[in-house]
Structure formats: structure tokens, C-alpha cells
Short mmCIF file of N, CA and C in Angstrom, two decimals:
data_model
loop_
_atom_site.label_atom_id
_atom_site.label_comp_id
_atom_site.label_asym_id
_atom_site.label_seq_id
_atom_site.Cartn_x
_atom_site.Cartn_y
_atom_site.Cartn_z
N UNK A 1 15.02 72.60 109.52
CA UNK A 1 14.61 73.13 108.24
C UNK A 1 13.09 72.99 108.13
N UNK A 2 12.51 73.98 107.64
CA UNK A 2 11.20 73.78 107.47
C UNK A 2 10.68 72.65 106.38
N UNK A 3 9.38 72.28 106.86
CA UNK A 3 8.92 71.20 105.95
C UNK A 3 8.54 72.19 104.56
N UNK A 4 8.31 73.23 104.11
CA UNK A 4 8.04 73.34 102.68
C UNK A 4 9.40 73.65 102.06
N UNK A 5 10.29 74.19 102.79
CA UNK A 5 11.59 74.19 101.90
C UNK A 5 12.53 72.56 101.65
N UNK A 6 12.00 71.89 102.68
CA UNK A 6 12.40 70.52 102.57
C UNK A 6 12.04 69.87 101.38
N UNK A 7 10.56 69.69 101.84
CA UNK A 7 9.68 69.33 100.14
C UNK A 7 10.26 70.10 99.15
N UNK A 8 10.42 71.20 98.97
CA UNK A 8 10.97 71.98 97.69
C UNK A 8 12.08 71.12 97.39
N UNK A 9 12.97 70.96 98.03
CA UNK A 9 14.20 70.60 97.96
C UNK A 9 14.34 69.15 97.06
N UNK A 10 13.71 68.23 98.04
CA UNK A 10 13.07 66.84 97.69
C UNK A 10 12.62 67.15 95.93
N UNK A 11 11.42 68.11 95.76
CA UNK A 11 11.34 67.61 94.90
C UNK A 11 12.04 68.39 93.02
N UNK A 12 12.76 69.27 93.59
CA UNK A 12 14.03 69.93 92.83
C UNK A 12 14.87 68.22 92.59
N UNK A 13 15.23 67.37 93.58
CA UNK A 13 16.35 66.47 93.69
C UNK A 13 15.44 65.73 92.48
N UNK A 14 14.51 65.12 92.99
CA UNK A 14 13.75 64.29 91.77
C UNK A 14 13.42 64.93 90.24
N UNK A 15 13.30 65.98 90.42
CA UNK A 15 13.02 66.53 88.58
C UNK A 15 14.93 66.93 88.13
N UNK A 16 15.67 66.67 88.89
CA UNK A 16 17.17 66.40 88.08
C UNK A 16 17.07 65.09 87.72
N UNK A 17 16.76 63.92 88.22
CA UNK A 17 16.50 63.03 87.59
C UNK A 17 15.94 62.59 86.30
N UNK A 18 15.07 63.47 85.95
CA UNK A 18 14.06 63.22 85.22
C UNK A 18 14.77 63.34 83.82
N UNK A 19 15.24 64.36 83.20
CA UNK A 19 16.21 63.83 82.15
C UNK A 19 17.03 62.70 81.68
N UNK A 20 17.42 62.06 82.92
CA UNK A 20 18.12 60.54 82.66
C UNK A 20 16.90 59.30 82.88
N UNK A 21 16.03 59.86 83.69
CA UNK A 21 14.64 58.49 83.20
C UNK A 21 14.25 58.76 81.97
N UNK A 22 14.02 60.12 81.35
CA UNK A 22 13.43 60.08 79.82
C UNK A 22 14.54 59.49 79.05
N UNK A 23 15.50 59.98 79.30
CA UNK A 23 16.68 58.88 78.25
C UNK A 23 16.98 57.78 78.32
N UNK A 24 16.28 57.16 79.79
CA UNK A 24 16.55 55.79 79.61
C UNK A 24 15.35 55.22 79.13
N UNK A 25 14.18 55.62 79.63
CA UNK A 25 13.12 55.48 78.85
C UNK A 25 12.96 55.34 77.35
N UNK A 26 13.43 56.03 76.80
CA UNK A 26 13.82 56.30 75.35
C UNK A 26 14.61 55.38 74.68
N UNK A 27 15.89 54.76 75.48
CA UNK A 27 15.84 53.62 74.73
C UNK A 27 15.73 52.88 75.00
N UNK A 28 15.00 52.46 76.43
CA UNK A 28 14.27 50.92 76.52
C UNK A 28 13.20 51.13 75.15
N UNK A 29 12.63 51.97 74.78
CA UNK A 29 11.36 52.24 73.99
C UNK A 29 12.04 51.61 72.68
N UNK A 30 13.11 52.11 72.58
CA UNK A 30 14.04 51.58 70.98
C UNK A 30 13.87 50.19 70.94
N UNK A 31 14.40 49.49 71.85
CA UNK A 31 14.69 48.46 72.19
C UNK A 31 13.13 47.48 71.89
N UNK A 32 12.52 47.92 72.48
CA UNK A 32 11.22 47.04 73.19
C UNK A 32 10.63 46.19 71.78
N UNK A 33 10.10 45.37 72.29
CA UNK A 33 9.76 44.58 70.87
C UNK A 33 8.40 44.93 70.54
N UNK A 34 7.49 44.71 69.58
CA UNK A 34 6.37 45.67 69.16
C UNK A 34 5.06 44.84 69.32
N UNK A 35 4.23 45.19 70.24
CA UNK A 35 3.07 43.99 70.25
C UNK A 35 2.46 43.36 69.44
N UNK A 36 2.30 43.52 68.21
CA UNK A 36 2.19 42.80 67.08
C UNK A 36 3.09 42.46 65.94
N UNK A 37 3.54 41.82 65.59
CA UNK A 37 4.52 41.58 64.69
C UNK A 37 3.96 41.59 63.78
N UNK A 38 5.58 42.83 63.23
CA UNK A 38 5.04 43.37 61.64
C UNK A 38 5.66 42.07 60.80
N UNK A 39 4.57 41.72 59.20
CA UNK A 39 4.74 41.30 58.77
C UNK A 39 5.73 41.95 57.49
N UNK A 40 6.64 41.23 56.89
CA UNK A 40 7.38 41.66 55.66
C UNK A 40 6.77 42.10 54.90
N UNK A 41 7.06 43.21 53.72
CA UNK A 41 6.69 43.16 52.67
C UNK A 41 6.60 42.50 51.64
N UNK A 42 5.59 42.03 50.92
CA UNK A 42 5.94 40.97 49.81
C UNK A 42 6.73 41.37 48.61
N UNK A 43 7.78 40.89 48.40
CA UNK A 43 9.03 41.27 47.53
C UNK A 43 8.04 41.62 45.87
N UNK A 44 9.38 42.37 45.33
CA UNK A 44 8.51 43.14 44.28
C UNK A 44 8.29 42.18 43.15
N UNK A 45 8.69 41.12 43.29
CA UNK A 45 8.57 40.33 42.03
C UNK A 45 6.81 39.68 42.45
N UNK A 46 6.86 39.25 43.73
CA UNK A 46 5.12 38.73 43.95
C UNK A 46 4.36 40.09 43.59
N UNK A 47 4.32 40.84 43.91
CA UNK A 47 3.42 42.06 43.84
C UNK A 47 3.17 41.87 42.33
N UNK A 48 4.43 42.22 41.34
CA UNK A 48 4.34 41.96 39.70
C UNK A 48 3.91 41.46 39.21
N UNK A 49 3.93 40.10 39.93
CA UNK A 49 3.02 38.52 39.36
C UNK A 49 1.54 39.11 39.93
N UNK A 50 1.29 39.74 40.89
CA UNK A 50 -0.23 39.98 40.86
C UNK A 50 -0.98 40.71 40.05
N UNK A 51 -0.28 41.62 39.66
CA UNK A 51 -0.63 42.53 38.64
C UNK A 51 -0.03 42.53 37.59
N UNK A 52 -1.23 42.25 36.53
CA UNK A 52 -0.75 41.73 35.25
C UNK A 52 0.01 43.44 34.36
N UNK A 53 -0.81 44.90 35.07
CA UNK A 53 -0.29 45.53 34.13
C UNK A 53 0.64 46.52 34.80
N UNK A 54 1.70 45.64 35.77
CA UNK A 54 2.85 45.86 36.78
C UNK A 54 3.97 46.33 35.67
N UNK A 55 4.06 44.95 34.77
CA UNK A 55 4.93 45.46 33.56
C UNK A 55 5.25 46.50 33.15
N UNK A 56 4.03 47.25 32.80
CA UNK A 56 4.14 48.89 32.00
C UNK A 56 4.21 49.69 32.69
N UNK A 57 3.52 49.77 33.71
CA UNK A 57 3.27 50.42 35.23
C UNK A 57 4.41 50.46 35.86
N UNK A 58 5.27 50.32 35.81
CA UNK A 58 6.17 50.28 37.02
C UNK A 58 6.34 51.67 37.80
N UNK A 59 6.49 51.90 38.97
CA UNK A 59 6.59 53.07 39.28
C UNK A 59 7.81 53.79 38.98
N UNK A 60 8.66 54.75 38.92
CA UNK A 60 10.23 54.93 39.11
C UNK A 60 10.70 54.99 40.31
N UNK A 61 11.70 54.89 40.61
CA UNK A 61 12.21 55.54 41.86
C UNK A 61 12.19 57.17 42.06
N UNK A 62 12.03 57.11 43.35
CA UNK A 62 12.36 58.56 43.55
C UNK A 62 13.49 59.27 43.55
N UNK A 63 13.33 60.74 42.67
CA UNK A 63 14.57 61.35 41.96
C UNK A 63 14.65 62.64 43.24
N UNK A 64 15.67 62.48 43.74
CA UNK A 64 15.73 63.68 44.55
C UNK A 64 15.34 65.38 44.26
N UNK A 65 14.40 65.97 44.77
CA UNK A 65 14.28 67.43 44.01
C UNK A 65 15.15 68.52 43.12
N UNK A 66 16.07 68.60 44.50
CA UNK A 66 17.64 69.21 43.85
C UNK A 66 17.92 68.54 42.22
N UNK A 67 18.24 67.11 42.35
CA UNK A 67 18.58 66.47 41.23
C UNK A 67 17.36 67.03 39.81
N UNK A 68 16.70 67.13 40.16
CA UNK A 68 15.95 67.40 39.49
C UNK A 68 15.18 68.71 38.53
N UNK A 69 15.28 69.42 39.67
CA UNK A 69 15.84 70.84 39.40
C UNK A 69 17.20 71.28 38.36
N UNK A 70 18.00 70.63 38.94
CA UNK A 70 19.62 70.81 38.40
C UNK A 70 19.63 69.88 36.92
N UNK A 71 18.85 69.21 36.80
CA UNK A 71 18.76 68.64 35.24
C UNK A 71 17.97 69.08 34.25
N UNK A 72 16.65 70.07 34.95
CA UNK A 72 15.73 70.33 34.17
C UNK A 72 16.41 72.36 33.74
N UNK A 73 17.26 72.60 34.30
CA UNK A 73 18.05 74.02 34.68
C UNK A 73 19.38 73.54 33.54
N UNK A 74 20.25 72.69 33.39
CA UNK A 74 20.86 71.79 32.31
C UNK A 74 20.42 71.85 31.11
N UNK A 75 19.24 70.89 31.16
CA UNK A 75 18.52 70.78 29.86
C UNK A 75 18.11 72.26 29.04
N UNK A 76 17.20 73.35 30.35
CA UNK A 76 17.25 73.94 29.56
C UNK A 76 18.34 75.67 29.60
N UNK A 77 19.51 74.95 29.38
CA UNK A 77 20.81 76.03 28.91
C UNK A 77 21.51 76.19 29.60
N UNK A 78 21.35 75.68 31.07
CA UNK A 78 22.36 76.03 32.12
C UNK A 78 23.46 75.57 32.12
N UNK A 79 24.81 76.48 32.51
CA UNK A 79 26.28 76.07 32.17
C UNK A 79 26.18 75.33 33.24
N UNK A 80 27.47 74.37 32.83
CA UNK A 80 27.27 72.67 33.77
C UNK A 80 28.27 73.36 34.72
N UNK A 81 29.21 74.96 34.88
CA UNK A 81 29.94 75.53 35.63
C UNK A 81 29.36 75.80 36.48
N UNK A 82 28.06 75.70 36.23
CA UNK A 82 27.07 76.53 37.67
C UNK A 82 27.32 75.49 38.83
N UNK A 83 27.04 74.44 38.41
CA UNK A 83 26.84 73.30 39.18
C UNK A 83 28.39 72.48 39.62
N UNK A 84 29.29 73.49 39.36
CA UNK A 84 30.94 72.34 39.73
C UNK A 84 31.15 72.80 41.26
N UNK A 85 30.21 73.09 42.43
CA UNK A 85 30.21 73.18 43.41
C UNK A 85 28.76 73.24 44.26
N UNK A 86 28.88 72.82 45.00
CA UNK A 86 27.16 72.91 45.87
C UNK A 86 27.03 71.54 46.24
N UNK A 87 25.46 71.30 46.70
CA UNK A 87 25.18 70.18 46.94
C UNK A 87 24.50 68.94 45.81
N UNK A 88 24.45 69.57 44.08
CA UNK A 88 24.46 69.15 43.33
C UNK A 88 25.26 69.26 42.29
N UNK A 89 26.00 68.29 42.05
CA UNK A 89 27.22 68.57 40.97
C UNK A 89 26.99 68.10 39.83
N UNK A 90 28.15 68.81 38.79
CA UNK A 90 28.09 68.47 37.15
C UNK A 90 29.52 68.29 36.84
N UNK A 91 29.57 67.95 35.99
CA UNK A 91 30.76 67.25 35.02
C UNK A 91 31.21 68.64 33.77
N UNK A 92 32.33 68.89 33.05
CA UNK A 92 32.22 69.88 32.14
C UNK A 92 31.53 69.14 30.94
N UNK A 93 30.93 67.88 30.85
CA UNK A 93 29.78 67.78 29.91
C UNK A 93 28.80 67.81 30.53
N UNK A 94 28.44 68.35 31.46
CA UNK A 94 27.10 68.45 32.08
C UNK A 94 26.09 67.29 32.84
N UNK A 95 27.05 66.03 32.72
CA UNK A 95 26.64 64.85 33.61
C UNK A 95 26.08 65.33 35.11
N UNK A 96 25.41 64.80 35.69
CA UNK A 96 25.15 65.19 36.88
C UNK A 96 25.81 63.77 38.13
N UNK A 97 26.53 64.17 38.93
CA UNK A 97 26.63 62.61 39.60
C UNK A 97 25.86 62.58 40.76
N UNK A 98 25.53 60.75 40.71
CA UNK A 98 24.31 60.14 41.39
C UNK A 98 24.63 59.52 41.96
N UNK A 99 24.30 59.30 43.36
CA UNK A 99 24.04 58.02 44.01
C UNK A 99 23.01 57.20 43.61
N UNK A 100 22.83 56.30 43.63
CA UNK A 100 21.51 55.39 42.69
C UNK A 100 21.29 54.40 43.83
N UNK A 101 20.45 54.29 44.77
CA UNK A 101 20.25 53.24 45.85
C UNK A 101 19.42 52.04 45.41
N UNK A 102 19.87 50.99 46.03
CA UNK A 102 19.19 49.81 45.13
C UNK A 102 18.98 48.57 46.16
N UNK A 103 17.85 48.11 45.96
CA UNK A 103 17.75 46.95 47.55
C UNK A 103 18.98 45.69 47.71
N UNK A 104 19.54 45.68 46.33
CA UNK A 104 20.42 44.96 46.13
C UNK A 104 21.39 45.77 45.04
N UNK A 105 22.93 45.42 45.25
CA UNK A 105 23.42 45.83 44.15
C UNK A 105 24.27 44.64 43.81
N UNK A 106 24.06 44.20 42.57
CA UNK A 106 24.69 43.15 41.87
C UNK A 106 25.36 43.55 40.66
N UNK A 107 26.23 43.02 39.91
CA UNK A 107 26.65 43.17 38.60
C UNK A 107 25.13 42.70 37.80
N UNK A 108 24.32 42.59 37.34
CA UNK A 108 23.30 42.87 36.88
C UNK A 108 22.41 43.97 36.69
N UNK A 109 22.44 44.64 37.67
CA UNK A 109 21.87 46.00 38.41
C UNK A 109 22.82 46.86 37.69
N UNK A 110 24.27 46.86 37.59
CA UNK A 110 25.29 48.10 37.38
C UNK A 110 25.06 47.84 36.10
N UNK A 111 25.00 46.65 35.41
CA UNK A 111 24.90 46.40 34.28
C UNK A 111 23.92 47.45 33.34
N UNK A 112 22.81 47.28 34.09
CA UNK A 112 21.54 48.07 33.45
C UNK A 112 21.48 49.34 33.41
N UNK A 113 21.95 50.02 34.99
CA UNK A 113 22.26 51.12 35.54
C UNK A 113 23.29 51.78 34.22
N UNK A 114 24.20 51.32 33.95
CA UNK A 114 24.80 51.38 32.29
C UNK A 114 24.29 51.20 31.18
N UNK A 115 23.86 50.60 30.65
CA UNK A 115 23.10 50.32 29.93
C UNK A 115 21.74 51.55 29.80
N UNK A 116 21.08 52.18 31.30
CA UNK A 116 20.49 53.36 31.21
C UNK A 116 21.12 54.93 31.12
N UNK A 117 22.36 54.50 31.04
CA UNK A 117 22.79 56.08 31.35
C UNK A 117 24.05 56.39 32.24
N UNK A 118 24.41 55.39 33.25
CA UNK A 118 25.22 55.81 34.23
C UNK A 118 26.39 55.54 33.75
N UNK A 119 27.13 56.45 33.88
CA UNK A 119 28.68 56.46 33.44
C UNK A 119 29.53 56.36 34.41
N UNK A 120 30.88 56.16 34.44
CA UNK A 120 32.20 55.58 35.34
C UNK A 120 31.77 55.66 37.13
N UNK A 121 31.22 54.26 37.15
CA UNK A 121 30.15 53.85 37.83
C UNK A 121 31.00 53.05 39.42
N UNK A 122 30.65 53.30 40.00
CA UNK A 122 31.43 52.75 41.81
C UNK A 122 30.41 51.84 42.39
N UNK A 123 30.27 50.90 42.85
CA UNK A 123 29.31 50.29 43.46
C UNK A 123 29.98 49.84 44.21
N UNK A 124 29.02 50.17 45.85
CA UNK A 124 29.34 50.21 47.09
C UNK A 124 28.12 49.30 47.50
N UNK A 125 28.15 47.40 47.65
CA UNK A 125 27.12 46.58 48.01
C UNK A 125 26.56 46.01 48.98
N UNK A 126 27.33 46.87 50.18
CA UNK A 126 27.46 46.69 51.19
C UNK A 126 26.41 47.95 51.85
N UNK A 127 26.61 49.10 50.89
CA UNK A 127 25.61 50.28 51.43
C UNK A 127 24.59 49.99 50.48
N UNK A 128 24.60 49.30 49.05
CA UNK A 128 23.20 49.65 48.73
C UNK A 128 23.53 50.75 47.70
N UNK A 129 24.32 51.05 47.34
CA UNK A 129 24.34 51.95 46.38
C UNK A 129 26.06 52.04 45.38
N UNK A 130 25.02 52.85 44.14
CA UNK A 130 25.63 52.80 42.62
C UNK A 130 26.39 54.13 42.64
N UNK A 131 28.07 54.75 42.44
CA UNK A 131 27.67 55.91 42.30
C UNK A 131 28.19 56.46 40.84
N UNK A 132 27.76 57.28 40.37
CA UNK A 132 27.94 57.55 38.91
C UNK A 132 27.74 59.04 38.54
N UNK A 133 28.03 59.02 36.87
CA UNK A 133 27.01 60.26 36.84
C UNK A 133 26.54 59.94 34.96
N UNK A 134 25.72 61.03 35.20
CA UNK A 134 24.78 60.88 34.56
C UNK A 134 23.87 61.92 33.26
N UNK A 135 23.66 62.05 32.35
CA UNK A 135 23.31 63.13 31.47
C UNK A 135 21.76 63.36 32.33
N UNK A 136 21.65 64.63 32.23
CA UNK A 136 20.21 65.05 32.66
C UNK A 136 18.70 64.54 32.09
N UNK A 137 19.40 63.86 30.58
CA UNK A 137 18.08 63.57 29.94
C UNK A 137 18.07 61.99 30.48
N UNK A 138 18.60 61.14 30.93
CA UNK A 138 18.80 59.99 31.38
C UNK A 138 18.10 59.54 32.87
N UNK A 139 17.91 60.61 33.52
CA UNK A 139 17.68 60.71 35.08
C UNK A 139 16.63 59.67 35.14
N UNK A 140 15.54 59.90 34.45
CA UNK A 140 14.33 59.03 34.40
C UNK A 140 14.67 57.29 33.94
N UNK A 141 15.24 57.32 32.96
CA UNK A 141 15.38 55.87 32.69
C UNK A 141 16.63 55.55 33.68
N UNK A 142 17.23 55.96 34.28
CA UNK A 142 17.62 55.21 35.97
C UNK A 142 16.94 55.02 36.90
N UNK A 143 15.60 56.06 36.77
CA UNK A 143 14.87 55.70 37.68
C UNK A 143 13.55 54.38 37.49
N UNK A 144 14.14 54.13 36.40
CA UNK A 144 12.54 53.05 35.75
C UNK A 144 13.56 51.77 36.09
N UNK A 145 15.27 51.68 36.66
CA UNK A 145 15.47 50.69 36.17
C UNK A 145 14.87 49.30 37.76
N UNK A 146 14.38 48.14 37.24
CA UNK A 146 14.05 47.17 38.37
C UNK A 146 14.92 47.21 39.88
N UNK A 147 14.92 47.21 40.77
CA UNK A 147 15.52 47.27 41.99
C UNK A 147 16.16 48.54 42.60
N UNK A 148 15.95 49.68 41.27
CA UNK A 148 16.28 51.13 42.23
C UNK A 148 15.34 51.57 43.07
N UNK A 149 15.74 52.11 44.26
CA UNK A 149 15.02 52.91 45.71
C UNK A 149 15.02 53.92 45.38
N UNK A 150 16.13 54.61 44.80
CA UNK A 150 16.02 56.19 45.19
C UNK A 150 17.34 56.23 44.69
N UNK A 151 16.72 58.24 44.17
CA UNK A 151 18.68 58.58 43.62
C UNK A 151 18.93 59.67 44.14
N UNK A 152 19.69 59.85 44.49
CA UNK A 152 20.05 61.25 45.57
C UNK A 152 21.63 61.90 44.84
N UNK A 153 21.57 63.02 45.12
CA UNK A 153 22.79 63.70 44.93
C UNK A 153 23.98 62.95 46.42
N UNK A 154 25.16 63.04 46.00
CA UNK A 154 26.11 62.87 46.63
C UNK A 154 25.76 63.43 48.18
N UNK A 155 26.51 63.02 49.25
CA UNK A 155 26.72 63.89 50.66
C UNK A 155 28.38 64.07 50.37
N UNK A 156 28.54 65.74 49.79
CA UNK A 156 29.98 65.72 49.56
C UNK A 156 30.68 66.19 51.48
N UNK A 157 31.51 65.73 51.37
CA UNK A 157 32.53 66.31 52.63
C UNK A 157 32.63 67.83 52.78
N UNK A 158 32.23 68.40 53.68
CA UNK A 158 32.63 70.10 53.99
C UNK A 158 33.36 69.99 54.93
N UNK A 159 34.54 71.01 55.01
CA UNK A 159 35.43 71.58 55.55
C UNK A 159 35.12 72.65 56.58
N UNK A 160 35.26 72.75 57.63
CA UNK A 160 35.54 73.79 58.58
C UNK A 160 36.35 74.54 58.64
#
């Protein structure tokens, strides 16, 4: 066999390889530990204590767009029928239901989460999240409440 069809050959054999070194590559890379070690974040109660006007300030959590859209489309006149299918849903009073993510979920947390708005309420503490629903004018004061992350519309199940 000639030497350039040899070499060809040779190096055809080595670039089949090469897909399973990038994947193994890839997750030694997952794996690998990080040359500097990241430090924690300082929990939100130190941050609060640093800043005296943390109190009033608080940021909200973030309200998912959709969600947001679909409450401000609610508020103004939209039948809550529009919304009894899709990836944002309503109630026939026009509740919207929420996942409410929270760094912790405690009976304190659901407590408030009620207390702001959330109605016949599921808490799942193991994922981190509240699920409920909710009047459109309420969206915001769930999002002001202490220890929420984020509120997202449901991931409903689709069918094939």
C-alpha cells in the first residue's frame, strides 16, 4: 500500500476518535475542581444588616415574562378562558398558577406566600418550590416576599 494512502488511512482512524476524546474531555472538565476556590455568597440576612436601607429596598424576585404578560392581559379585560390552556394558565376567576421558588421552603415562607396572595398552595421542599395560584394583581407582592428566587409558570406535561 502506498505511504500517502496509508497516512490517509492512519489519520481518518484517529479523527474517529476524536468525538469520544471531546466527550471524555468534557466531562473530566465537569468534574475538575476549579483553581481558585469560589467563595459562598454571603446569605441575605448579612447583606441586610449591611445596608441600612435593605429594608425598603428589597429587590423582588423575578416574575417570569409570560407570567407577566398573562396578568397584565387579565388585568386589563382578558377572559381568564384565554388562558385555560398553553404554557400559562388561569383559573375561571382568573388566578394565574405559580410556581414560587424559594432558597428554602418552610411553613413560614407558605405562610406569607398566603398571607401575599397565594391560594390552595402545594409545597414541594425538597425542590424548592411553592405551587399555587394567584390573582394577577398579587404577582408583585409574592415577589417582594423574603426568601423568594423566582416565579415561573408551571412545566405542564405534553402529550405525543
Amino acid at each position: 500500500m502506498p505511504k500517502k494512502k496509508l497516512a490517509c488511512l492512519r489519520m481518518a482512524h484517529e479523527c474517529a476518535r476524536l468525538p469520544l476524546l471531546f466527550m471524555l474531555l468534557g466531562a473530566l472538565g465537569a468534574c475538575a475542581v476549579p483553581a481558585v476556590p469560589e467563595r459562598p455568597a454571603p446569605p441575605a440576612a448579612a447583606l441586610n444588616a449591611m445596608d441600612p436601607r435593605a429594608a425598603t429596598t428589597r429587590v423582588p424576585a423575578p416574575v417570569a415574562p409570560a407570567l407577566r404578560a398573562a396578568a397584565a392581559a387579565l388585568l386589563g379585560g382578558a377572559a381568564p378562558v384565554d388562558y385555560a390552556r398553553g404554557s400559562v394558565r388561569a383559573d375561571a376567576s382568573g388566578r394565574l398558577q405559580v410556581y414560587v421558588h424559594a432558597d428554602a421552603v418552610t411553613p413560614a415562607l407558605v405562610a406569607a406566600l398566603e398571607q401575599a396572595g397565594l391560594r390552595q398552595t402545594s409545597a414541594v421542599p425538597a425542590l424548592g418550590v411553592v405551587q399555587g395560584w394567584v390573582a394577577p394583581r398579587d404577582l408583585d407582592a409574592l415577589a417582594r416576599v423574603a426568601g423568594v428566587s423566582a416565579i415561573t409558570p408551571p412545566r405542564y406535561a405534553v402529550t405525543r
